[in-house]
CSV table of C-alpha atoms in Angstrom, one decimal:
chain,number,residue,atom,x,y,z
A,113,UNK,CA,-23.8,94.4,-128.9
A,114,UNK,CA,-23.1,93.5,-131.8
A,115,UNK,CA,-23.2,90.5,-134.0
A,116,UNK,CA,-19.9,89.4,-134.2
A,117,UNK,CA,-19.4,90.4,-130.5
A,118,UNK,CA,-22.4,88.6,-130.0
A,119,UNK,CA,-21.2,85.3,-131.6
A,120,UNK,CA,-17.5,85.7,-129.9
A,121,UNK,CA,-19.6,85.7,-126.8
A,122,UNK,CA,-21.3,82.7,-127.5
A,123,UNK,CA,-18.7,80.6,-128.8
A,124,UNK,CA,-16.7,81.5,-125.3
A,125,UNK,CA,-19.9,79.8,-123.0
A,126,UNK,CA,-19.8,77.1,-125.2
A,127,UNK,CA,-15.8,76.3,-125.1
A,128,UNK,CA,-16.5,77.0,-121.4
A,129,UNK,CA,-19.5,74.6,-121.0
A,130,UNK,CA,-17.1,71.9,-122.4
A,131,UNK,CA,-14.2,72.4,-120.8
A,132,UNK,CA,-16.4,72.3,-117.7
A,133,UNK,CA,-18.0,69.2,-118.4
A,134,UNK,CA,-14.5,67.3,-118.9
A,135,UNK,CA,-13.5,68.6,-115.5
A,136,UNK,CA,-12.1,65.8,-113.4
A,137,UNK,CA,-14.7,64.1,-111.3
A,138,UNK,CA,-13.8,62.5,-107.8
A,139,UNK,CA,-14.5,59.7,-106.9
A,140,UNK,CA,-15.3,58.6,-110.4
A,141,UNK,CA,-14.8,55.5,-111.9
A,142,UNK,CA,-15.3,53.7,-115.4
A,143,UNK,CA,-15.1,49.6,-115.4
A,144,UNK,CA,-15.5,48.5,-118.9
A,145,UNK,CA,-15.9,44.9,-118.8
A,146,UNK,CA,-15.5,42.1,-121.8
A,147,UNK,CA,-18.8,40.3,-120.6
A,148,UNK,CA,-22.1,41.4,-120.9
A,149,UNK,CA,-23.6,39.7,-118.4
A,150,UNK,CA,-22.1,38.2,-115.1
A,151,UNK,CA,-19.2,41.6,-114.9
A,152,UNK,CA,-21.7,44.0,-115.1
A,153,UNK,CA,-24.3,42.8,-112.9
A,154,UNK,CA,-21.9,42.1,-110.5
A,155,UNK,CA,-20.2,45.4,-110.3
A,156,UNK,CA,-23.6,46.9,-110.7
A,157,UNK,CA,-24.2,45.4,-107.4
A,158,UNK,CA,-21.5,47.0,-105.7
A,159,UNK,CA,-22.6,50.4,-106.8
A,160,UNK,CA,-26.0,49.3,-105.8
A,161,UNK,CA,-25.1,49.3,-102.7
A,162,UNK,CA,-22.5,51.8,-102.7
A,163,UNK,CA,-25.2,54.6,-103.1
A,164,UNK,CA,-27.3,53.1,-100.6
A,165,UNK,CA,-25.1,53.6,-98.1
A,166,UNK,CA,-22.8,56.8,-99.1
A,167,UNK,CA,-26.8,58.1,-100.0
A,168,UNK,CA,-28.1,59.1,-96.7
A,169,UNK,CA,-24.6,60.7,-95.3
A,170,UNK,CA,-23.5,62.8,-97.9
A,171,UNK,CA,-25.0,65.4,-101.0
A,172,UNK,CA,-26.0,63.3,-103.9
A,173,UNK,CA,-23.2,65.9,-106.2
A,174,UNK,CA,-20.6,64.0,-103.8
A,175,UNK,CA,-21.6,60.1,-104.4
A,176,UNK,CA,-19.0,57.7,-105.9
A,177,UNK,CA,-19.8,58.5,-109.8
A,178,UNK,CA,-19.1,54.6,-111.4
A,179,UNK,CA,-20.0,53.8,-114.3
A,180,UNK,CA,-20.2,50.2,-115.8
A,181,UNK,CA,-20.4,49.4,-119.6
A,182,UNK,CA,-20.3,45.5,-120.1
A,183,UNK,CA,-18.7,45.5,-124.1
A,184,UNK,CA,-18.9,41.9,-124.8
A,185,UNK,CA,-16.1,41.4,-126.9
A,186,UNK,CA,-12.4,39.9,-127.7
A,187,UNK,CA,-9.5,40.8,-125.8
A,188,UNK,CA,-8.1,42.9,-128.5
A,189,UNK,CA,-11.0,45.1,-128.9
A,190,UNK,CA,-12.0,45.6,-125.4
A,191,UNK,CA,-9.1,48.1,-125.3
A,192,UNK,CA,-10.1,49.6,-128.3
A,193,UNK,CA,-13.6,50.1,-127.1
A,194,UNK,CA,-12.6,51.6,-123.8
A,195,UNK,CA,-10.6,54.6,-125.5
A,196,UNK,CA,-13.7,55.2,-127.5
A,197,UNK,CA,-16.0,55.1,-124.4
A,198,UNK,CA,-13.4,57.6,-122.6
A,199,UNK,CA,-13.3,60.0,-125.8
A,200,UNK,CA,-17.3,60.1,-125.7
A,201,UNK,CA,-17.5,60.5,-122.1
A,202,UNK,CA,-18.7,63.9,-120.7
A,203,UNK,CA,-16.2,63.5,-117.6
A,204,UNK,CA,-12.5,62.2,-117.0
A,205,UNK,CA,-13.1,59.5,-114.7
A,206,UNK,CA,-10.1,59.1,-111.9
A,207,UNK,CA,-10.4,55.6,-112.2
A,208,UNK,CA,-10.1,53.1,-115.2
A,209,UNK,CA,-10.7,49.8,-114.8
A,210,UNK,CA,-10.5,46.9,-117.5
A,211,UNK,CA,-12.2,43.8,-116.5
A,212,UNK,CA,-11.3,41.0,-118.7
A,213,UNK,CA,-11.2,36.9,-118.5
A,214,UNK,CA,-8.3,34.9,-120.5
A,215,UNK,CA,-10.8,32.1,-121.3
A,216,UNK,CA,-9.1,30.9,-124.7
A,217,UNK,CA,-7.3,34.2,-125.8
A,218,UNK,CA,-4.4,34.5,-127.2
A,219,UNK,CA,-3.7,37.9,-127.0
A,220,UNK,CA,-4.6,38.1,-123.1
A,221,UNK,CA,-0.8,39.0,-122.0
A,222,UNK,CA,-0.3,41.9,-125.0
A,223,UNK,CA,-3.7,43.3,-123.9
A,224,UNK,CA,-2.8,43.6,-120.3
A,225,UNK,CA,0.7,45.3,-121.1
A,226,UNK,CA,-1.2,47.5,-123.4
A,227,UNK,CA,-3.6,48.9,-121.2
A,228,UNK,CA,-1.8,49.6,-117.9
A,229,UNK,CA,0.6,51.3,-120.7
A,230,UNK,CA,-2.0,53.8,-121.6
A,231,UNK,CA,-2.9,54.0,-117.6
A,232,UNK,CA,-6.1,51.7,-117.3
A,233,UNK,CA,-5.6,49.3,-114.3
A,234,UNK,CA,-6.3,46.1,-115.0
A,235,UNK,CA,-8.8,43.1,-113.3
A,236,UNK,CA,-8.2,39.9,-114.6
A,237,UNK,CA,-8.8,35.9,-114.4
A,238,UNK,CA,-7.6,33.5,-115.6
A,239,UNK,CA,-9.4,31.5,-116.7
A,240,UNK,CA,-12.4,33.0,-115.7
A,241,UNK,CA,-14.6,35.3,-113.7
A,242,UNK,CA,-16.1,32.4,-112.2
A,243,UNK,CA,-13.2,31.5,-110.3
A,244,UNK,CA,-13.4,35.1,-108.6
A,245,UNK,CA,-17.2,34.1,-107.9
A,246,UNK,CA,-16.0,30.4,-106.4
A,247,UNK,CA,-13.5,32.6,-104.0
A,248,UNK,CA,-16.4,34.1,-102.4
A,249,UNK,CA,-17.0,30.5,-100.8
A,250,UNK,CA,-13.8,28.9,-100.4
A,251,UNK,CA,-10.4,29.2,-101.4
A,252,UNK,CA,-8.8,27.1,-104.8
A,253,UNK,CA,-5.8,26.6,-106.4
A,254,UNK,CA,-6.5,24.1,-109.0
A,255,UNK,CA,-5.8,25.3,-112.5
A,256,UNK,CA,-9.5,24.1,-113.8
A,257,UNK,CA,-11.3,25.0,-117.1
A,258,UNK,CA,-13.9,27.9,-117.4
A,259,UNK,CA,-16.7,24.9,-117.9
A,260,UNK,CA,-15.4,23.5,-114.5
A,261,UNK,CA,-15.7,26.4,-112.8
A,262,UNK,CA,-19.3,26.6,-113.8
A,263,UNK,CA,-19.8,23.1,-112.5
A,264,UNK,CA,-18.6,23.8,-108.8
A,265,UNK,CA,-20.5,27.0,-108.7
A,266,UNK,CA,-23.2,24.8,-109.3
A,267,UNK,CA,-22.3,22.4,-106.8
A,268,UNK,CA,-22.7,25.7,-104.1
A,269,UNK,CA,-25.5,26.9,-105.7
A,270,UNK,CA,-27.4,23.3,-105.5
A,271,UNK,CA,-25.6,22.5,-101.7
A,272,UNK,CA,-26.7,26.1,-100.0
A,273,UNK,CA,-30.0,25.9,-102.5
A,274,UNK,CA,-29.5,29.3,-104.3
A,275,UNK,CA,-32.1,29.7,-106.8
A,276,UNK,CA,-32.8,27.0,-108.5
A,277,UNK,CA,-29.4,25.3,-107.5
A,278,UNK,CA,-28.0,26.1,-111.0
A,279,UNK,CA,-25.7,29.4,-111.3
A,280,UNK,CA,-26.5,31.3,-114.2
A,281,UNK,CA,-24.6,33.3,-115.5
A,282,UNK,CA,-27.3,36.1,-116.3
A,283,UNK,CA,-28.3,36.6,-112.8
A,284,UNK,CA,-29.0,39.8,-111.9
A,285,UNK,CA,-28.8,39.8,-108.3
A,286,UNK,CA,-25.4,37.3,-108.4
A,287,UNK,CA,-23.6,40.2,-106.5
A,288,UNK,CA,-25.8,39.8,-103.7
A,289,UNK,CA,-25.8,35.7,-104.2
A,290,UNK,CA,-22.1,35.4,-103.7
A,291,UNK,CA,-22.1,38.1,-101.1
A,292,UNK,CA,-24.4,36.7,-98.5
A,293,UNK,CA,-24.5,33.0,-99.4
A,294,UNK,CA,-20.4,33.8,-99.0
A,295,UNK,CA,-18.3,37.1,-98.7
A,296,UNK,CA,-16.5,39.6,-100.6
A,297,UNK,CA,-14.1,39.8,-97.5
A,298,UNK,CA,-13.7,36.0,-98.1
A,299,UNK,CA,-13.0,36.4,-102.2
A,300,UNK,CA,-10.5,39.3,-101.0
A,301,UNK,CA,-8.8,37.2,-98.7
A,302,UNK,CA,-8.6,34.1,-100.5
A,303,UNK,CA,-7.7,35.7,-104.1
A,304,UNK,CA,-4.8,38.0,-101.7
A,305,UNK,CA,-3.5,33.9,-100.6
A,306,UNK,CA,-3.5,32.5,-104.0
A,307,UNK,CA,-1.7,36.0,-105.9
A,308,UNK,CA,0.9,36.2,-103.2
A,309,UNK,CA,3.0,33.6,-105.1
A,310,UNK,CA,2.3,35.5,-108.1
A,311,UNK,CA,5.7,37.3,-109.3
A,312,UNK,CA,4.5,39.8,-112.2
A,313,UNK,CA,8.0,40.2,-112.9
A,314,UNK,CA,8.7,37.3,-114.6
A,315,UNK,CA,5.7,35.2,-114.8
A,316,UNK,CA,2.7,36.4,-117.6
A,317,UNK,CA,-1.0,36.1,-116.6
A,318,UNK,CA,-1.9,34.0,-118.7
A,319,UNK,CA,0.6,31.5,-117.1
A,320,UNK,CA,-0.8,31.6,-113.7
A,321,UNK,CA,-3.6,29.6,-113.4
A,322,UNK,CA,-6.0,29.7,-111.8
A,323,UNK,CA,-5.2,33.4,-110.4
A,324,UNK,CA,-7.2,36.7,-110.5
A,325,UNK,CA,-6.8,40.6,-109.3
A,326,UNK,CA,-10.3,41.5,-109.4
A,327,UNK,CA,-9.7,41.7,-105.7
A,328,UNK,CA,-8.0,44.8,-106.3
A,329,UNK,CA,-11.0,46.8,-107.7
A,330,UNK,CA,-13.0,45.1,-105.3
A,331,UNK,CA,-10.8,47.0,-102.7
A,332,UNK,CA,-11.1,50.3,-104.0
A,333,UNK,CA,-14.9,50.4,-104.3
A,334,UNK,CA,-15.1,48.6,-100.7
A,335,UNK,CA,-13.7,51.8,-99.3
A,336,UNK,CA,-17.1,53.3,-99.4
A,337,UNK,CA,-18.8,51.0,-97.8
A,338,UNK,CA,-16.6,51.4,-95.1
C-alpha cells in the first residue's frame, strides 16, 4: 500500500471514530445547572442512585448516561455555557436540561424562551431551588424571598434534627436529606398542585411566584427507578 493510500486509509478511521463517538446515546442526559453547589449535588444524588439500582439488572453499556456540570453563573451565560459544553461533548445527549433559579435576574424570562428555542428543556424556580427543597416536606404558596426559604429549611432541618439543624447549602448528601427526612413523591406532588394554576400562555416565570418545574426532570429521571 502505498503512502497516500495509506494516509486516505487513515483519515477514513479517524472521520469514522468521530462520527461514532457523536452517535446518539440513549438514555443520555446533560443537566447544566447555574449553581455550583446545592443543583449538582442534588441531581448527583439521583444518578447515585439511579445506577445502583438500573446496576445489577442490566449491562453497565445500557445505564442511564447523565451527566451533571454545575456552571455557577448568570442567567445569560448559563445558556451560552451549555452550547459550549454540548459542542465539546463526545456524545449527543437525548436529553438537555437547564436548571436555573430567578433569584434577582433580570433576564430570567428571555433566558427561558431562548433555550427551549434552541430545544433545551427547562427547570426553573422562582425564586429559588430552595423552595423545590421545602416541597419535599410540605406544600407552599407564599411568594417568599430566597433568604426566607433558607430560613424555613432551617426550621425542618432544626425540628426533624438533620445535621446540625442548619441547611447548608453545600451538603453533599442533601439529595438523600430531603428524600428520606421528606419525599420526592411529595416535591412532585406538591410542585404538580402549586403549577396547575400556572398558565405559560400568558403569564412569564418570573411572575409566578413562588412556582417551579424542576418536578418535571425529576419525573424523567424517576422512571428508572421505577
Amino acid at each position: 500500500m502505498g503512502s497516500d493510500d495509506l494516509f486516505k486509509k487513515r483519515r477514513k478511521e479517524r472521520k469514522e471514530r468521530k462520527c461514532e463517538m457523536l452517535t446518539p446515546k440513549a438514555n443520555s442526559c446533560l443537566i447544566v445547572t447555574e449553581g455550583e453547589c446545592t443543583e449538582p449535588m442534588y441531581f448527583e444524588g439521583i444518578e447515585r442512585e439511579i445506577r445502583g439500582k438500573v446496576g445489577g439488572r442490566i449491562d453497565v453499556e445500557n445505564l442511564p448516561r447523565i451527566d451533571i456540570h454545575g456552571e455557577g453563573t448568570a442567567t445569560s451565560h448559563l445558556l451560552q455555557a451549555t452550547r459550549l459544553f454540548v459542542k465539546k461533548a463526545n456524545i449527543v445527549y437525548q436529553n438537555i436540561w437547564i436548571v436555573l433559579d430567578k433569584d434577582d435576574f433580570e433576564d430570567f424570562d428571555e433566558t427561558l424562551k431562548a433555550a427551549e428555542k434552541e430545544g433545551y428543556n427547562v427547570a426553573w424556580s422562582n425564586q429559588c431551588f430552595e423552595y423545590w427543597l421545602f416541597l419535599h416536606f410540605r406544600y407552599s404558596d407564599a411568594a417568599l424571598h430566597r433568604n426566607d426559604w433558607i430560613r424555613k429549611l432551617d426550621e425542618i432541618f432544626r425540628r426533624l434534627g438533620i445535621s446540625d439543624g442548619k441547611y447548608h447549602k453545600n451538603a453533599a448528601d442533601i439529595y438523600d436529606i430531603v428524600n428520606t427526612y421528606g419525599s420526592i413523591d411529595n416535591a412532585i406532588k406538591n410542585a404538580k398542585a402549586r403549577m396547575k394554576h400556572y398558565d405559560r400562555l400568558c403569564c412569564k416565570p418570573s411572575a409566578y411566584d413562588p412556582g417551579t418545574t424542576v418536578y418535571e426532570l425529576v419525573e424523567q429521571l424517576k422512571k428508572y427507578l421505577e
